[in-house]
mmCIF file of C-alpha atoms in Angstrom:
data_model
loop_
_atom_site.group_PDB
_atom_site.id
_atom_site.type_symbol
_atom_site.label_atom_id
_atom_site.label_comp_id
_atom_site.label_asym_id
_atom_site.label_seq_id
_atom_site.Cartn_x
_atom_site.Cartn_y
_atom_site.Cartn_z
ATOM 1 C CA MET A 1 149.600 98.684 -3.672
ATOM 2 C CA SER A 2 150.486 95.358 -2.094
ATOM 3 C CA ARG A 3 148.181 92.757 -0.620
ATOM 4 C CA GLY A 4 148.369 93.193 3.339
ATOM 5 C CA GLY A 5 150.359 96.264 3.360
ATOM 6 C CA GLY A 6 148.507 98.613 1.245
ATOM 7 C CA LYS A 7 151.662 100.028 -0.490
ATOM 8 C CA GLY A 8 153.380 99.801 -3.749
ATOM 9 C CA LEU A 9 150.777 100.511 -6.295
ATOM 10 C CA SER A 10 149.421 104.260 -6.465
ATOM 11 C CA LEU A 11 145.936 104.655 -5.391
ATOM 12 C CA LYS A 12 145.357 106.973 -8.304
ATOM 13 C CA ASP A 13 145.642 103.966 -10.645
ATOM 14 C CA LYS A 14 142.334 102.398 -8.566
ATOM 15 C CA LEU A 15 140.388 105.712 -8.921
ATOM 16 C CA ASP A 16 137.617 105.652 -11.242
ATOM 17 C CA GLY A 17 135.975 109.076 -11.516
ATOM 18 C CA ASN A 18 134.847 109.668 -7.742
ATOM 19 C CA GLU A 19 134.822 106.000 -6.865
ATOM 20 C CA LEU A 20 137.986 104.096 -5.303
ATOM 21 C CA ASP A 21 137.610 100.402 -5.159
ATOM 22 C CA LEU A 22 140.044 98.918 -2.440
ATOM 23 C CA SER A 23 138.197 95.524 -1.765
ATOM 24 C CA LEU A 24 139.373 92.240 -1.866
ATOM 25 C CA CYS A 25 142.945 93.854 -1.358
ATOM 26 C CA ASP A 26 143.586 91.908 1.748
ATOM 27 C CA LEU A 27 143.981 94.987 3.975
ATOM 28 C CA ASN A 28 144.990 94.697 7.513
ATOM 29 C CA GLU A 29 144.982 98.702 7.826
ATOM 30 C CA VAL A 30 143.398 101.761 6.027
ATOM 31 C CA PRO A 31 145.900 103.752 4.062
ATOM 32 C CA VAL A 32 144.516 106.926 5.409
ATOM 33 C CA ARG A 33 147.238 109.488 4.361
ATOM 34 C CA GLU A 34 146.820 107.988 0.713
ATOM 35 C CA LEU A 35 143.117 108.433 0.830
ATOM 36 C CA ALA A 36 143.449 111.914 2.469
ATOM 37 C CA ALA A 37 145.394 113.097 -0.722
ATOM 38 C CA LEU A 38 142.457 111.950 -2.787
ATOM 39 C CA PRO A 39 139.643 114.292 -2.018
ATOM 40 C CA LYS A 40 137.742 113.549 -4.925
ATOM 41 C CA ALA A 41 137.173 109.975 -3.937
ATOM 42 C CA THR A 42 133.965 110.523 -2.320
ATOM 43 C CA VAL A 43 132.818 106.681 -3.068
ATOM 44 C CA LEU A 44 135.443 104.348 -1.054
ATOM 45 C CA ASP A 45 134.923 100.458 -0.943
ATOM 46 C CA LEU A 46 136.986 98.695 1.542
ATOM 47 C CA SER A 47 135.040 95.476 1.612
ATOM 48 C CA CYS A 48 136.326 92.154 1.712
ATOM 49 C CA ASN A 49 139.215 92.702 3.701
ATOM 50 C CA ASN A 50 140.798 91.806 6.957
ATOM 51 C CA LEU A 51 140.252 94.999 8.836
ATOM 52 C CA ILE A 52 139.730 94.630 12.757
ATOM 53 C CA SER A 53 139.786 98.350 13.489
ATOM 54 C CA LEU A 54 139.897 101.957 11.922
ATOM 55 C CA PRO A 55 142.618 104.184 12.966
ATOM 56 C CA SER A 56 141.375 107.423 14.747
ATOM 57 C CA ASP A 57 142.545 109.629 11.877
ATOM 58 C CA PHE A 58 140.320 107.823 9.439
ATOM 59 C CA CYS A 59 137.588 110.204 10.679
ATOM 60 C CA SER A 60 139.521 112.973 8.998
ATOM 61 C CA LEU A 61 138.231 111.657 5.454
ATOM 62 C CA MET A 62 135.334 114.048 5.698
ATOM 63 C CA HIS A 63 134.942 114.109 2.027
ATOM 64 C CA LEU A 64 133.435 110.607 1.954
ATOM 65 C CA VAL A 65 129.773 110.342 0.750
ATOM 66 C CA LYS A 66 129.648 106.329 0.613
ATOM 67 C CA LEU A 67 131.292 103.811 2.408
ATOM 68 C CA ASP A 68 131.390 100.247 2.109
ATOM 69 C CA LEU A 69 133.114 98.295 5.067
ATOM 70 C CA SER A 70 131.194 95.019 4.697
ATOM 71 C CA LYS A 71 132.688 91.851 5.355
ATOM 72 C CA ASN A 72 135.693 92.624 7.399
ATOM 73 C CA ARG A 73 136.136 91.959 11.052
ATOM 74 C CA LEU A 74 135.517 95.106 12.514
ATOM 75 C CA GLN A 75 134.663 95.067 16.289
ATOM 76 C CA GLN A 76 134.193 98.604 16.846
ATOM 77 C CA LEU A 77 134.123 102.132 14.988
ATOM 78 C CA PRO A 78 136.043 105.121 16.164
ATOM 79 C CA LEU A 79 134.644 107.217 18.970
ATOM 80 C CA ASP A 80 134.565 110.335 16.710
ATOM 81 C CA PHE A 81 133.032 108.488 13.754
ATOM 82 C CA GLY A 82 130.516 111.182 13.741
ATOM 83 C CA ARG A 83 132.927 113.621 12.247
ATOM 84 C CA LEU A 84 132.192 111.969 8.637
ATOM 85 C CA VAL A 85 129.107 114.571 8.486
ATOM 86 C CA ASN A 86 128.837 114.187 4.578
ATOM 87 C CA LEU A 87 128.494 110.453 4.738
ATOM 88 C CA GLN A 88 125.081 109.312 3.093
ATOM 89 C CA HIS A 89 125.476 105.719 2.494
ATOM 90 C CA LEU A 90 127.094 103.309 4.978
ATOM 91 C CA ASP A 91 127.616 99.464 4.715
ATOM 92 C CA LEU A 92 128.676 97.521 7.833
ATOM 93 C CA LEU A 93 127.257 94.130 6.751
ATOM 94 C CA ASN A 94 129.039 90.925 8.219
ATOM 95 C CA ASN A 95 131.334 92.617 10.958
ATOM 96 C CA ARG A 96 131.721 92.124 14.700
ATOM 97 C CA LEU A 97 130.004 95.152 15.844
ATOM 98 C CA VAL A 98 128.070 95.036 18.958
ATOM 99 C CA THR A 99 127.443 98.965 19.714
ATOM 100 C CA LEU A 100 127.956 102.115 17.942
ATOM 101 C CA PRO A 101 129.810 105.118 19.077
ATOM 102 C CA VAL A 102 127.464 107.875 20.380
ATOM 103 C CA SER A 103 128.946 110.369 17.868
ATOM 104 C CA PHE A 104 127.077 108.262 15.117
ATOM 105 C CA ALA A 105 124.181 110.552 16.020
ATOM 106 C CA GLN A 106 126.060 113.430 14.358
ATOM 107 C CA LEU A 107 126.019 111.906 10.869
ATOM 108 C CA LYS A 108 122.913 113.876 10.095
ATOM 109 C CA ASN A 109 123.310 113.361 6.351
ATOM 110 C CA LEU A 110 123.091 109.510 6.509
ATOM 111 C CA LYS A 111 120.170 107.995 4.247
ATOM 112 C CA TRP A 112 121.306 104.275 3.792
ATOM 113 C CA LEU A 113 122.549 101.854 6.543
ATOM 114 C CA ASP A 114 123.206 98.101 6.617
ATOM 115 C CA LEU A 115 123.834 96.491 9.985
ATOM 116 C CA LYS A 116 122.927 93.012 9.267
ATOM 117 C CA ASP A 117 124.911 90.070 10.212
ATOM 118 C CA ASN A 118 126.712 91.702 13.213
ATOM 119 C CA PRO A 119 126.397 90.465 16.735
ATOM 120 C CA LEU A 120 124.619 93.816 17.801
ATOM 121 C CA ASP A 121 123.199 94.708 21.196
ATOM 122 C CA PRO A 122 119.402 93.402 21.045
ATOM 123 C CA VAL A 123 118.025 96.983 21.814
ATOM 124 C CA LEU A 124 120.207 98.251 18.631
ATOM 125 C CA ALA A 125 119.443 95.194 16.526
ATOM 126 C CA LYS A 126 115.759 95.781 16.945
ATOM 127 C CA VAL A 127 115.859 99.383 16.220
ATOM 128 C CA ALA A 128 117.889 98.719 13.144
ATOM 129 C CA GLY A 129 115.621 95.908 11.704
ATOM 130 C CA ASP A 130 116.486 94.375 8.562
ATOM 131 C CA CYS A 131 117.874 95.850 5.270
ATOM 132 C CA LEU A 132 116.699 93.315 2.635
ATOM 133 C CA ASP A 133 115.766 96.006 0.385
ATOM 134 C CA GLU A 134 116.180 99.937 -0.348
ATOM 135 C CA LYS A 135 113.177 100.931 1.709
ATOM 136 C CA GLN A 136 114.396 98.999 4.730
ATOM 137 C CA CYS A 137 117.953 100.100 4.600
ATOM 138 C CA LYS A 138 116.759 103.824 4.495
ATOM 139 C CA GLN A 139 114.496 103.150 7.317
ATOM 140 C CA ALA A 140 117.286 101.451 9.324
ATOM 141 C CA ALA A 141 119.532 104.925 8.730
ATOM 142 C CA VAL A 142 116.644 106.766 10.067
ATOM 143 C CA LYS A 143 115.875 104.808 12.880
ATOM 144 C CA VAL A 144 119.193 104.184 14.169
ATOM 145 C CA LEU A 145 120.062 108.027 13.990
ATOM 146 C CA GLN A 146 116.922 108.762 15.967
ATOM 147 C CA HIS A 147 118.364 105.870 18.670
ATOM 148 C CA MET A 148 121.749 107.179 18.882
ATOM 149 C CA LYS A 149 120.437 110.897 19.295
ATOM 150 C CA ALA A 150 118.354 109.627 21.998
ATOM 151 C CA ILE A 151 121.223 107.938 23.663
ATOM 152 C CA GLN A 152 123.409 110.887 23.068
ATOM 153 C CA SER A 153 120.586 113.302 24.599
ATOM 154 C CA GLU A 154 120.514 110.824 27.713
ATOM 155 C CA GLN A 155 124.240 110.854 27.846
ATOM 156 C CA ASP A 156 124.282 114.833 27.746
ATOM 157 C CA ARG A 157 121.479 114.807 30.561
ATOM 158 C CA GLN A 158 123.451 112.396 32.465
ATOM 159 C CA ARG A 159 126.649 114.487 31.915
ATOM 160 C CA GLN A 160 124.737 117.562 33.082
ATOM 161 C CA ARG A 161 123.095 115.867 36.237
ATOM 162 C CA LYS A 162 126.883 114.730 36.838
ATOM 163 C CA LEU A 163 128.155 118.133 36.489
ATOM 164 C CA GLN A 164 125.542 119.545 38.627
ATOM 165 C CA ALA A 165 126.045 117.148 41.277
ATOM 166 C CA GLU A 166 129.944 117.916 41.235
ATOM 167 C CA ARG A 167 129.097 121.695 41.207
ATOM 168 C CA GLU A 168 126.846 121.134 44.254
ATOM 169 C CA MET A 169 129.264 118.810 45.975
ATOM 170 C CA GLU A 170 131.925 121.474 45.179
ATOM 171 C CA LYS A 171 129.741 124.296 46.677
ATOM 172 C CA LYS A 172 129.121 121.796 49.630
ATOM 173 C CA ARG A 173 132.757 121.285 50.185
ATOM 174 C CA GLU A 174 133.545 125.087 49.906
ATOM 175 C CA ALA A 175 130.793 125.850 52.341
ATOM 176 C CA GLU A 176 132.160 123.283 54.844
ATOM 177 C CA GLN A 177 135.579 124.512 54.151
ATOM 178 C CA ARG A 178 134.239 128.111 55.114
ATOM 179 C CA ALA A 179 132.417 127.038 58.128
ATOM 180 C CA LYS A 180 135.616 125.158 59.195
ATOM 181 C CA GLU A 181 137.777 128.249 58.582
ATOM 182 C CA ALA A 182 135.384 130.237 60.525
ATOM 183 C CA GLN A 183 135.052 127.752 63.380
ATOM 184 C CA GLU A 184 138.891 127.799 63.462
ATOM 185 C CA ARG A 185 139.119 131.349 63.420
ATOM 186 C CA GLU A 186 136.464 131.288 66.239
ATOM 187 C CA LEU A 187 138.657 129.136 68.398
ATOM 188 C CA ARG A 188 141.879 131.202 67.748
ATOM 189 C CA LYS A 189 139.987 134.150 68.831
ATOM 190 C CA ARG A 190 138.733 132.583 71.971
ATOM 191 C CA GLU A 191 141.910 130.932 72.824
ATOM 192 C CA LYS A 192 143.779 134.329 72.294
ATOM 193 C CA ALA A 193 141.024 135.871 74.606
ATOM 194 C CA GLU A 194 141.484 133.274 77.209
ATOM 195 C CA GLU A 195 145.409 133.800 77.249
ATOM 196 C CA LYS A 196 144.907 137.518 77.440
ATOM 197 C CA GLU A 197 142.629 136.887 80.585
ATOM 198 C CA ARG A 198 145.152 134.266 82.031
ATOM 199 C CA ARG A 199 147.778 136.879 81.705
ATOM 200 C CA ARG A 200 145.904 139.628 83.377
ATOM 201 C CA ARG A 201 145.088 137.380 86.200
ATOM 202 C CA GLU A 202 148.611 136.557 86.624
ATOM 203 C CA TYR A 203 149.496 140.092 86.551
ATOM 204 C CA ASP A 204 147.002 140.952 89.121
ATOM 205 C CA ALA A 205 147.919 138.299 91.421
ATOM 206 C CA GLN A 206 151.727 139.244 91.121
ATOM 207 C CA LYS A 207 150.714 142.841 91.653
ATOM 208 C CA ALA A 208 148.504 141.821 94.671
ATOM 209 C CA ALA A 209 151.467 139.754 96.059
ATOM 210 C CA LYS A 210 154.017 142.500 95.758
ATOM 211 C CA GLN A 211 151.769 144.974 97.458
ATOM 212 C CA GLU A 212 150.911 142.535 100.240
ATOM 213 C CA MET A 213 154.645 141.726 100.245
ATOM 214 C CA GLU A 214 155.612 145.575 100.764
ATOM 215 C CA LYS A 215 152.777 145.913 103.231
ATOM 216 C CA LYS A 216 153.943 143.293 105.344
ATOM 217 C CA THR A 217 157.476 144.541 105.148
ATOM 218 C CA LYS A 218 156.113 147.998 106.176
ATOM 219 C CA LYS A 219 154.469 146.608 109.018
ATOM 220 C CA GLU A 220 157.424 144.711 110.111
ATOM 221 C CA THR A 221 159.464 147.778 109.809
ATOM 222 C CA VAL A 222 157.155 149.805 111.941
ATOM 223 C CA GLN A 223 156.654 147.100 114.539
ATOM 224 C CA THR A 224 160.583 146.884 114.891
ATOM 225 C CA ARG A 225 161.177 150.582 115.419
ATOM 226 C CA LYS A 226 158.386 150.937 118.107
ATOM 227 C CA PRO A 227 160.137 148.961 120.861
ATOM 228 C CA ALA A 228 163.338 151.047 120.341
ATOM 229 C CA SER A 229 161.726 154.339 120.598
ATOM 230 C CA SER A 230 158.669 153.970 123.094
ATOM 231 C CA SER A 231 159.659 150.960 125.456
ATOM 232 C CA ARG A 232 162.760 152.563 126.773
ATOM 233 C CA PRO A 233 161.235 155.732 127.807
ATOM 234 C CA THR A 234 158.153 154.443 129.437
ATOM 235 C CA GLN A 235 159.713 152.069 131.895
ATOM 236 C CA PRO A 236 161.834 154.744 133.912
ATOM 237 C CA PRO A 237 158.631 156.995 134.508
ATOM 238 C CA ARG A 238 156.792 153.908 135.453
ATOM 239 C CA HIS A 239 159.440 153.275 138.230
ATOM 240 C CA LYS A 240 159.608 156.959 138.831
ATOM 241 C CA HIS A 241 155.788 157.242 139.233
ATOM 242 C CA SER A 242 155.556 154.307 141.550
ATOM 243 C CA TRP A 243 158.443 155.759 143.752
ATOM 244 C CA SER A 244 157.102 159.137 143.937
ATOM 245 C CA ARG A 245 153.531 157.666 144.769
ATOM 246 C CA SER A 246 155.322 155.847 147.753
ATOM 247 C CA VAL A 247 157.130 158.807 148.835
ATOM 248 C CA LEU A 248 153.975 161.029 148.725
ATOM 249 C CA ARG A 249 152.099 158.451 150.882
ATOM 250 C CA VAL A 250 154.768 158.628 153.614
ATOM 251 C CA LEU A 251 154.894 162.143 153.310
ATOM 252 C CA LEU A 252 151.139 162.528 153.642
ATOM 253 C CA PHE A 253 150.938 160.190 156.679
ATOM 254 C CA LEU A 254 153.858 162.353 158.289
ATOM 255 C CA LEU A 255 151.994 165.543 157.411
ATOM 256 C CA LEU A 256 148.723 163.958 159.067
ATOM 257 C CA GLY A 257 150.689 163.299 161.881
ATOM 258 C CA VAL A 258 152.294 166.440 162.485
ATOM 259 C CA LEU A 259 149.061 168.178 161.466
ATOM 260 C CA CYS A 260 147.447 166.342 164.187
ATOM 261 C CA ALA A 261 150.117 167.131 166.519
ATOM 262 C CA LEU A 262 149.873 170.817 165.625
ATOM 263 C CA ALA A 263 146.221 170.671 166.028
ATOM 264 C CA ALA A 264 146.516 169.428 169.550
ATOM 265 C CA CYS A 265 149.281 171.979 170.362
ATOM 266 C CA LYS A 266 147.618 174.710 168.984
ATOM 267 C CA LEU A 267 143.984 174.252 169.743
ATOM 268 C CA THR A 268 143.978 172.476 172.890
ATOM 269 C CA GLU A 269 145.316 173.495 176.457
ATOM 270 C CA LEU A 270 148.333 171.323 175.577
ATOM 271 C CA GLN A 271 150.011 174.403 173.661
ATOM 272 C CA HIS A 272 151.573 175.595 176.989
ATOM 273 C CA GLN A 273 153.326 172.263 177.573
ATOM 274 C CA PRO A 274 157.143 172.039 177.045
ATOM 275 C CA LEU A 275 156.420 169.275 174.648
ATOM 276 C CA CYS A 276 153.740 171.420 172.321
ATOM 277 C CA ILE A 277 155.964 174.404 172.606
ATOM 278 C CA SER A 278 158.724 172.397 171.049
ATOM 279 C CA VAL A 279 156.314 170.932 168.623
ATOM 280 C CA ASN A 280 155.058 174.520 167.690
ATOM 281 C CA THR A 281 158.769 175.770 167.209
ATOM 282 C CA LEU A 282 159.518 172.741 164.953
ATOM 283 C CA TYR A 283 156.331 173.318 162.884
ATOM 284 C CA GLU A 284 157.606 176.844 162.102
ATOM 285 C CA ASP A 285 160.954 175.704 161.345
ATOM 286 C CA VAL A 286 159.712 173.082 158.940
ATOM 287 C CA LEU A 287 157.340 175.494 157.325
ATOM 288 C CA ALA A 288 160.330 177.692 156.708
ATOM 289 C CA ALA A 289 162.245 174.852 155.408
ATOM 290 C CA LEU A 290 159.523 173.748 152.963
ATOM 291 C CA GLN A 291 159.064 176.721 151.731
ATOM 292 C CA ASN A 292 162.671 176.962 150.648
ATOM 293 C CA HIS A 293 162.824 173.715 149.347
ATOM 294 C CA LYS A 294 162.150 173.894 145.680
ATOM 295 C CA THR A 295 162.499 170.229 144.698
ATOM 296 C CA LEU A 296 160.107 168.935 147.141
ATOM 297 C CA GLN A 297 157.476 171.706 146.115
ATOM 298 C CA ASN A 298 158.061 170.878 142.370
ATOM 299 C CA MET A 299 157.337 167.283 143.324
ATOM 300 C CA LEU A 300 154.130 168.095 145.360
ATOM 301 C CA GLN A 301 152.853 170.368 142.218
ATOM 302 C CA GLN A 302 153.482 167.260 139.800
ATOM 303 C CA ASN A 303 151.991 164.896 141.994
ATOM 304 C CA SER A 304 148.903 167.307 142.491
ATOM 305 C CA GLN A 305 148.629 167.460 138.758
ATOM 306 C CA GLN A 306 148.668 163.773 138.398
#
């Protein structure tokens, strides 16, 4: 294994029992693949190197029990660092760590922890305290785990509240969508009913107009036919009626005169006068003529009926 690259010399040559010492190797990256091939190496020393970060697949080295990462330049640990569930001893002295990943709370077997000489968040630094002896380092492991579990619980609660809020928001959106759809259906239903009513009114108006037109046409036809059939026959009878009345008046006056003369000639002493004799003779002739004159008789009967 060469300096800076971590390759060239086999890691098996550095393996001593279950301990693998890779300190002071000027490493810029961790040879995760080679380490994964050595599951017996449960104790790994990577101190005093130039490590700035750990690759995400580093967390697959779940066989590690003791890990020394002190005196590097680590700015953060992988988010899933808590996968190293068998880890009992962790040394992070003199790095550039400010916080720890929330998954750190899953390191349930951690018994020893050193976080000295890191620019830790004030709250985390106060929880970790000093690690000047074995007792303090063990207390640091317990307190930090409790602190990270509290953070994880709070984050879980926040996540649950967020999920609940999202569910409620989704329900609200669904309810609003259903209300909107129901409103749109009601609007379409009302518009359809209004359209039907409009068409019905148009149909009724057209039907009424058609009936009115037919009635008007029929009336005009009747009025056009009436003068041709009734006016012409009535005018001649009107003239005829007027003429017959005039003739009747003349005849009545004549008859009245004749009756007066006849009365004078028959009822008075003038009946023996030559004039009355002529009148009586004329009366008898006229009476005979009238009886034989059927046309005048019919006219007299028609006039008497009227």
